[in-house]
Coordinates of C-alpha atoms in Angstrom, one line a residue:
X10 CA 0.0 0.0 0.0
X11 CA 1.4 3.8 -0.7
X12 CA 2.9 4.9 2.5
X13 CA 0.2 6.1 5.0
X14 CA 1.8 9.3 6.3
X15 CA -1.4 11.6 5.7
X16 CA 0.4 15.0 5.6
X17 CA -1.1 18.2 7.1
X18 CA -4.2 17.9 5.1
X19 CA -7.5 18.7 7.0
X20 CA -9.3 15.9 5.7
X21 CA -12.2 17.2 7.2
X22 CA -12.7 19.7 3.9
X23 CA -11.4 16.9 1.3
X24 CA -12.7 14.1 -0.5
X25 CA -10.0 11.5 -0.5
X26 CA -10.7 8.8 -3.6
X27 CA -9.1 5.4 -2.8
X28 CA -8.2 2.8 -5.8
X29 CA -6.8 -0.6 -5.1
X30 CA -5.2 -3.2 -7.1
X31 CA -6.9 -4.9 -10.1
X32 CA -3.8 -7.0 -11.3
X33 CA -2.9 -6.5 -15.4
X34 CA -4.1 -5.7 -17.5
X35 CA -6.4 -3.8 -15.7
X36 CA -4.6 -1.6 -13.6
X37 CA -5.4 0.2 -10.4
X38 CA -9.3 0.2 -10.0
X39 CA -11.0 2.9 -8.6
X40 CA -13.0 2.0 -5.1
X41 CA -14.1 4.4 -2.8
X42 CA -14.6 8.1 -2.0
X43 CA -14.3 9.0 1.6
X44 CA -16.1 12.6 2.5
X45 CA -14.5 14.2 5.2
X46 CA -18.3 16.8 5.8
X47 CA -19.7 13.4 7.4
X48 CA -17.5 13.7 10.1
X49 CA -17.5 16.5 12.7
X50 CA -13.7 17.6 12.7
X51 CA -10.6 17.1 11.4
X52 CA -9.5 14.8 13.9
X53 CA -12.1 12.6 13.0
X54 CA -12.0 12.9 9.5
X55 CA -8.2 11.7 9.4
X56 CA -9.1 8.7 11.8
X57 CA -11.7 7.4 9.5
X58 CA -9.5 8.0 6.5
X59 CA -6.4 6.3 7.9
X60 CA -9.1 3.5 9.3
X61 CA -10.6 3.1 5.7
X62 CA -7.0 3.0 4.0
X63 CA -6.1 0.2 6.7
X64 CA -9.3 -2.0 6.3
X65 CA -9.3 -2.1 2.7
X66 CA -5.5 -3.5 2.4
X67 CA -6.1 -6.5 5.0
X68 CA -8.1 -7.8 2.3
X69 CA -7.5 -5.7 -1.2
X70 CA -4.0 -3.7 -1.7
X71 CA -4.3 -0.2 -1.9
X72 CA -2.7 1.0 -5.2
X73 CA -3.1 5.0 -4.0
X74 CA -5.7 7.3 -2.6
X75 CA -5.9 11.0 -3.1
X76 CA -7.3 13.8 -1.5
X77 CA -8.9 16.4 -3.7
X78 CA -10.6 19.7 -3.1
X79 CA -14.7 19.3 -2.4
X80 CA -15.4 22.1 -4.6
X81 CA -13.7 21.2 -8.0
X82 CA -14.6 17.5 -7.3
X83 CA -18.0 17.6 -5.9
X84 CA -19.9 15.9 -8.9
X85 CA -17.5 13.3 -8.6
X86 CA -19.5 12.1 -6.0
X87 CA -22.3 10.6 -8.0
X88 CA -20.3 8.1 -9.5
X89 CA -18.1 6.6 -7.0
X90 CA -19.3 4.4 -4.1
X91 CA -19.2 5.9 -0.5
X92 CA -16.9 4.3 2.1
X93 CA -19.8 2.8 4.0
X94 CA -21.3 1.4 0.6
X95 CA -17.6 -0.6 0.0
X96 CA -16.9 -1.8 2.9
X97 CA -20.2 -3.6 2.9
X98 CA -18.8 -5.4 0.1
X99 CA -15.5 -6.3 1.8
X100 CA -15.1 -10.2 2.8
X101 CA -12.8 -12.4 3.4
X102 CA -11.5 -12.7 -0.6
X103 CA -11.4 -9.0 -1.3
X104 CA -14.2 -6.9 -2.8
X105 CA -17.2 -7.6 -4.5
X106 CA -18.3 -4.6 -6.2
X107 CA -19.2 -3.0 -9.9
X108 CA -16.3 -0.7 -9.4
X109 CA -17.0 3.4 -10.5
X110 CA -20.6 3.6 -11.4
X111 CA -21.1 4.6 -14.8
X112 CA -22.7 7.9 -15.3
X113 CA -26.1 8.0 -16.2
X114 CA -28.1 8.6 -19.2
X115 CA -30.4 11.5 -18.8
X116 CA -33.8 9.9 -18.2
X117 CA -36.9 10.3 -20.4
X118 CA -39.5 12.6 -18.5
X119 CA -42.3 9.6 -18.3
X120 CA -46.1 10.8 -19.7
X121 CA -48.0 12.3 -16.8
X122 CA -50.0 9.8 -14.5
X123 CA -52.1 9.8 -11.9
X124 CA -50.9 10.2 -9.0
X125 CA -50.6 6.7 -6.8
X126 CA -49.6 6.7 -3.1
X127 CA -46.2 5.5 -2.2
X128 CA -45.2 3.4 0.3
X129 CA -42.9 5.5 3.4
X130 CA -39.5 5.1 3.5
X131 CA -37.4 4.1 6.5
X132 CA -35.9 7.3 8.3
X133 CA -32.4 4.9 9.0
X134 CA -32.0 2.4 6.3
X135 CA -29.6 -0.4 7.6
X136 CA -29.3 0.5 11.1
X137 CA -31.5 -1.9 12.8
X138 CA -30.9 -5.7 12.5
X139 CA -31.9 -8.6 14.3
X140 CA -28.3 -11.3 13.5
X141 CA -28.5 -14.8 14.7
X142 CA -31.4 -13.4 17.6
X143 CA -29.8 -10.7 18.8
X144 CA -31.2 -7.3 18.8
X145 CA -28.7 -4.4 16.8
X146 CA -28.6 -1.3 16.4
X147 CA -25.6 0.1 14.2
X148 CA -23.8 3.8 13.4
X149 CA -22.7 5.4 10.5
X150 CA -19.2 4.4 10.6
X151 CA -16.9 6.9 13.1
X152 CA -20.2 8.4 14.1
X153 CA -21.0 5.7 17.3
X154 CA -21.9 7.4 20.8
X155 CA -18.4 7.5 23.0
X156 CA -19.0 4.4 25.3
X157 CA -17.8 4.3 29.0
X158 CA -17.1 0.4 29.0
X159 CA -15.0 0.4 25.9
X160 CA -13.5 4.0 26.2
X161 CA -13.8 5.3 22.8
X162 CA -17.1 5.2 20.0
X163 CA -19.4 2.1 19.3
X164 CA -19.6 0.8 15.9
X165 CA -23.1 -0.5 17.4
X166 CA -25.4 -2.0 20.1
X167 CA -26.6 -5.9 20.5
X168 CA -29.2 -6.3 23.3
X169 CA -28.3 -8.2 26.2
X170 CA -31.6 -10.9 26.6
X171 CA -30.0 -11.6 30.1
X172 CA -30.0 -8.1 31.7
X173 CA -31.8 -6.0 28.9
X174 CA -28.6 -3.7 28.8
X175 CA -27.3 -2.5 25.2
X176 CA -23.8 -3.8 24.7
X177 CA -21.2 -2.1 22.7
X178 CA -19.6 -3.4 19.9
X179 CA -20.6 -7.0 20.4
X180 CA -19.7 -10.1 18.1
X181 CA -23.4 -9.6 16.1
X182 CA -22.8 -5.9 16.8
X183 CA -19.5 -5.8 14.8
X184 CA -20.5 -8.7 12.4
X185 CA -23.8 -5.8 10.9
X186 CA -21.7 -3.0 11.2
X187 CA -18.8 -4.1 8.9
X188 CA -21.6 -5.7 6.6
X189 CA -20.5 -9.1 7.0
X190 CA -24.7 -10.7 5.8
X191 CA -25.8 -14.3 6.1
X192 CA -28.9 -16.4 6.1
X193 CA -29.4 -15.6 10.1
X194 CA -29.2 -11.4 9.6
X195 CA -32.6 -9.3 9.3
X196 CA -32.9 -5.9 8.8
X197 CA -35.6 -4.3 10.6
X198 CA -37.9 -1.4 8.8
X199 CA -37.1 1.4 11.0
X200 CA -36.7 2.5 14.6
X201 CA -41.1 1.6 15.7
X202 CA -39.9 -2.0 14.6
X203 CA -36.8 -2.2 16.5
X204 CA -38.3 -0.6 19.8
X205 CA -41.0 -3.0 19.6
X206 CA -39.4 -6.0 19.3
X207 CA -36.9 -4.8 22.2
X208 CA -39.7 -3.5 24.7
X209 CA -41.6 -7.6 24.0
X210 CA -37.6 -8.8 24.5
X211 CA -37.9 -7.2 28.0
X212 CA -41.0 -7.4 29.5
X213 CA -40.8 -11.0 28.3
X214 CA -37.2 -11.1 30.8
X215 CA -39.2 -8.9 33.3
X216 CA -41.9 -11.9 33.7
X217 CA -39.6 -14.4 33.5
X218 CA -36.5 -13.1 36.1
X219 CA -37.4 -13.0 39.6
X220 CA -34.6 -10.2 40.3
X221 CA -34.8 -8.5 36.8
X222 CA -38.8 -8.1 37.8
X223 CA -37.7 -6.8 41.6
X224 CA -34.8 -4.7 40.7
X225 CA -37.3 -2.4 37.9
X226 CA -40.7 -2.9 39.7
X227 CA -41.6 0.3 38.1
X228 CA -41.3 -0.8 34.5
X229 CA -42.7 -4.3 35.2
X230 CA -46.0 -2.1 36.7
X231 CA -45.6 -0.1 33.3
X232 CA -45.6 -3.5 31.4
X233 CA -48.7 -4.4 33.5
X234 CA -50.2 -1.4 32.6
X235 CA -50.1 -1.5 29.1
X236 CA -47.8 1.3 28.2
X237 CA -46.4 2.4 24.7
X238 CA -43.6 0.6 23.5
X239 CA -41.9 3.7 23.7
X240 CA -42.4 5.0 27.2
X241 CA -41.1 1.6 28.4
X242 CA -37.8 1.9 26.2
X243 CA -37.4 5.3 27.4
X244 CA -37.7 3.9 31.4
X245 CA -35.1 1.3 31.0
X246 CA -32.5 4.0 29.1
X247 CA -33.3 6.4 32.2
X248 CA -32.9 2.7 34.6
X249 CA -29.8 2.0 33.5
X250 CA -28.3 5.5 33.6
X251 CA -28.2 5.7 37.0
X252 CA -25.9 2.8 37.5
X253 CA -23.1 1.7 36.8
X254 CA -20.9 -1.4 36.8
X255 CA -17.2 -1.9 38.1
X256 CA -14.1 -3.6 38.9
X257 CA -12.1 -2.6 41.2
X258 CA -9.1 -5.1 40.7
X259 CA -10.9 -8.2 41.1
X260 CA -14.0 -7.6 43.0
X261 CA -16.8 -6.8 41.1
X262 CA -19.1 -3.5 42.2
X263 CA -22.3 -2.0 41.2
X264 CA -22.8 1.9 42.1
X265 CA -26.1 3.2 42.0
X266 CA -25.5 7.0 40.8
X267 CA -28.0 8.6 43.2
X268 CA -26.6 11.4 45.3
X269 CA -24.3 11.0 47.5
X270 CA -23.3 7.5 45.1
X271 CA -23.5 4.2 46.8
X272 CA -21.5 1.3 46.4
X273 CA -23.0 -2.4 46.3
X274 CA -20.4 -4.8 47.6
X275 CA -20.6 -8.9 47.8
X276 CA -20.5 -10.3 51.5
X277 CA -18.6 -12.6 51.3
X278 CA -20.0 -14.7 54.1
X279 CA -23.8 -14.3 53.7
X280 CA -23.7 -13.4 49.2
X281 CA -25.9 -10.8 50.3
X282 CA -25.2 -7.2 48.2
X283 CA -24.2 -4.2 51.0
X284 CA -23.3 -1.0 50.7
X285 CA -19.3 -0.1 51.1
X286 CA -16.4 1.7 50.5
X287 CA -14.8 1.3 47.3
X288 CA -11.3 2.7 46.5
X289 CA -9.2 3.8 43.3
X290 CA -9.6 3.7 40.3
X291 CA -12.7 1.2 38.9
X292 CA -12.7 -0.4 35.3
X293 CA -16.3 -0.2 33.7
X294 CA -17.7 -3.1 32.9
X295 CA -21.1 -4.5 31.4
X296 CA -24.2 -5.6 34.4
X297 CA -23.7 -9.2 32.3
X298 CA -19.9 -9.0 33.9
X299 CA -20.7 -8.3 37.0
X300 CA -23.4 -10.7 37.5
X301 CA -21.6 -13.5 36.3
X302 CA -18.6 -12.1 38.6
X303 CA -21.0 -11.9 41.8
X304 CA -21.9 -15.7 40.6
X305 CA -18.2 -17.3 40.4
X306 CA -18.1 -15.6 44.1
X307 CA -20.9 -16.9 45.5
X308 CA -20.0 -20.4 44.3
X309 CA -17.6 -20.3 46.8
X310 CA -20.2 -20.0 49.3
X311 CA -21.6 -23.4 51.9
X312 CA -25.1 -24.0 50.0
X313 CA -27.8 -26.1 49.1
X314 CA -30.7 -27.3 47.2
X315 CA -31.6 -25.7 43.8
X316 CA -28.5 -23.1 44.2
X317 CA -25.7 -26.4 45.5
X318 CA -27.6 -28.1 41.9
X319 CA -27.3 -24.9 39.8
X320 CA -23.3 -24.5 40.5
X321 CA -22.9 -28.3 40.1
X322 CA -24.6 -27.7 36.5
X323 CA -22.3 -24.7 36.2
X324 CA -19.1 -26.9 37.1
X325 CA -19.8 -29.5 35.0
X326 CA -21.1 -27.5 31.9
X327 CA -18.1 -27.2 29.3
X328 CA -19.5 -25.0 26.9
X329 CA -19.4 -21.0 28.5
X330 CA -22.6 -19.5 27.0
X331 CA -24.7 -22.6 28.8
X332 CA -22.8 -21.9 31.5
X333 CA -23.4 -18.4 31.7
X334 CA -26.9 -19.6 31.3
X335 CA -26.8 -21.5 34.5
X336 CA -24.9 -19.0 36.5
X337 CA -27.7 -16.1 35.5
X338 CA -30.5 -18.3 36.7
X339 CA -28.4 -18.8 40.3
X340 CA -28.5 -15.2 40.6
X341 CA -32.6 -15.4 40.3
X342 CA -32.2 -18.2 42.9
X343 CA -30.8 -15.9 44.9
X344 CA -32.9 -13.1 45.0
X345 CA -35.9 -15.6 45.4
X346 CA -34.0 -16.8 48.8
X347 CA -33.5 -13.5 50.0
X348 CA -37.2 -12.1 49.9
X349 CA -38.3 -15.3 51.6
X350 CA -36.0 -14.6 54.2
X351 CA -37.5 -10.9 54.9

């Protein structure tokens, strides 16, 4: 690939046009165009430019890319694909793609017709997937919300069925936002379909958990009640915005933001969740983590019946997602055993 040392260029007012390798005869073959408008500075701009340059040669060489004025090359724009369009296209054996679009023919003005209605379009084409049964939600690429767990922006979102928490850049996440498609990827319509299908996701994990239904008992009474799809989503994003999830070292903490903060802490003698003292500096982690975390410490613990059974499941079970499995429906025995001992 031509060297990547980008200069002083403010990508952030250029186009940059990208061509890789075709082999001879051909030649170089154009690819992509990468507008630096769609990003909100410069700093950004060069990221996704260097990113772009990077992706493309793990799979296809770069012959050369050039950056060119907006204003003298703005037409140009019509013809070649979009970053976001090739790297759909991208795969495992290089790119699959009908190269520079050919310019058009100017079209024949059609005889006038009545009038027929036409069908709405989706405000975000392509964002909202459902992949091998997980719920996604994608970004345009560089464009992701900043998230606390990973420390820099989300490609995209996959719903967590266990907790109802969005996690960031997922396997099935990742998988729709680079456009990798197979026979077990669905996009949804639009943003009503996706909020749906979420909201039925939780309250179905709402009737289901015994702690998820304790923990939000004022979205499960929401549920009960019959409320929009979208007032429910909306009470989960407010929910789970004023905690948060950490480790400190080992030990896994929750910290409900309320004010002053508290800190939830295992005892390790009775696996009940109290309030503490945490020190330092905490690494953010998912409520998934820190459930499962709570779980490998409470197997330490002297019990019995269905929670000495569940662990001896857990033990035995080789295979970590049926695992996890095991260990999520422990903590629901737990919860169960602590309200009957109130």
């Amino acid at each position: 690939m031509k060297s990547l040392d980008l200069g002083p260029l403010d990508y952030h007012e250029r186009l940059t046009f990208v061509w890789i390798t075709g082999g001879a005869p051909a030649g170089p073959r154009a690819a992509f165009v990468i507008d630096g408008r769609a990003y909100a500075d410069a700093e950004q701009a060069r990221a996704a430019v260097r990113d772009a340059l990077e992706q493309t040669d793990l799979r296809a060489e770069v012959a050369d890319f050039r950056p060119a004025g907006i204003a003298a090359n703005e037409d140009e724009l019509a013809y070649w694909p979009s970053w976001a369009e090739f790297r759909r296209c991208l795969d495992v054996y290089g790119p699959v793609f009908p190269w520079r679009r050919p310019r058009p023919v100017p079209p024949v003005p059609p005889p006038a017709a009545a009038p027929v209605a036409v069908a709405p379009v989706s405000a975000a084409p392509d964002r909202y997937f459902e992949c091998w049964g997980e719920l996604v939600e994608i970004f345009p690429w560089g464009q992701g919300p900043e998230d606390p767990v990973l420390g820099r922006r989300a490609e995209g979102y996959g719903l967590n069925g266990y907790t109802g928490e969005f996690e960031a850049d997922t396997r099935r996440a990742r998988q729709c936002a680079h456009g990798v498609d197979d026979d077990d990827t669905w996009p949804l319509d639009d943003e009503d379909e996706f909020v749906d299908a979420v909201e039925k996701r939780r309250e179905r994990l709402l009737r289901t958990s015994f702690y998820q239904r304790h923990d939000k008992p004022e979205i499960f009474a929401a549920y009960e009640r019959g409320e929009p799809r979208r007032v429910t989503y909306e009470m989960w994003r407010e929910a789970q915005r004023r905690r948060a999830f950490y480790f400190y070292g080992t030990e896994p903490v929750r910290v409900d933001l309320t004010t002053p903060a508290t800190a939830w802490r295992l005892d390790a003698k009775t696996g009940r969740l109290v309030p503490g003292e945490v020190a330092g500096e905490g690494r953010r982690i998912t409520e998934h983590e820190w459930l499962l975390a709570i779980e490998e410490r409470r197997r330490a613990l002297d019990v019995d019946g269905a929670l000495a059974e569940a662990y001896a499941n857990a033990a035995a079970e080789p295979e970590k997602s049926f695992r996890n499995r095991i260990l999520t429906h422990a903590f629901d025995l737990w919860a169960e055993k602590f309200e009957a001992d109130r």
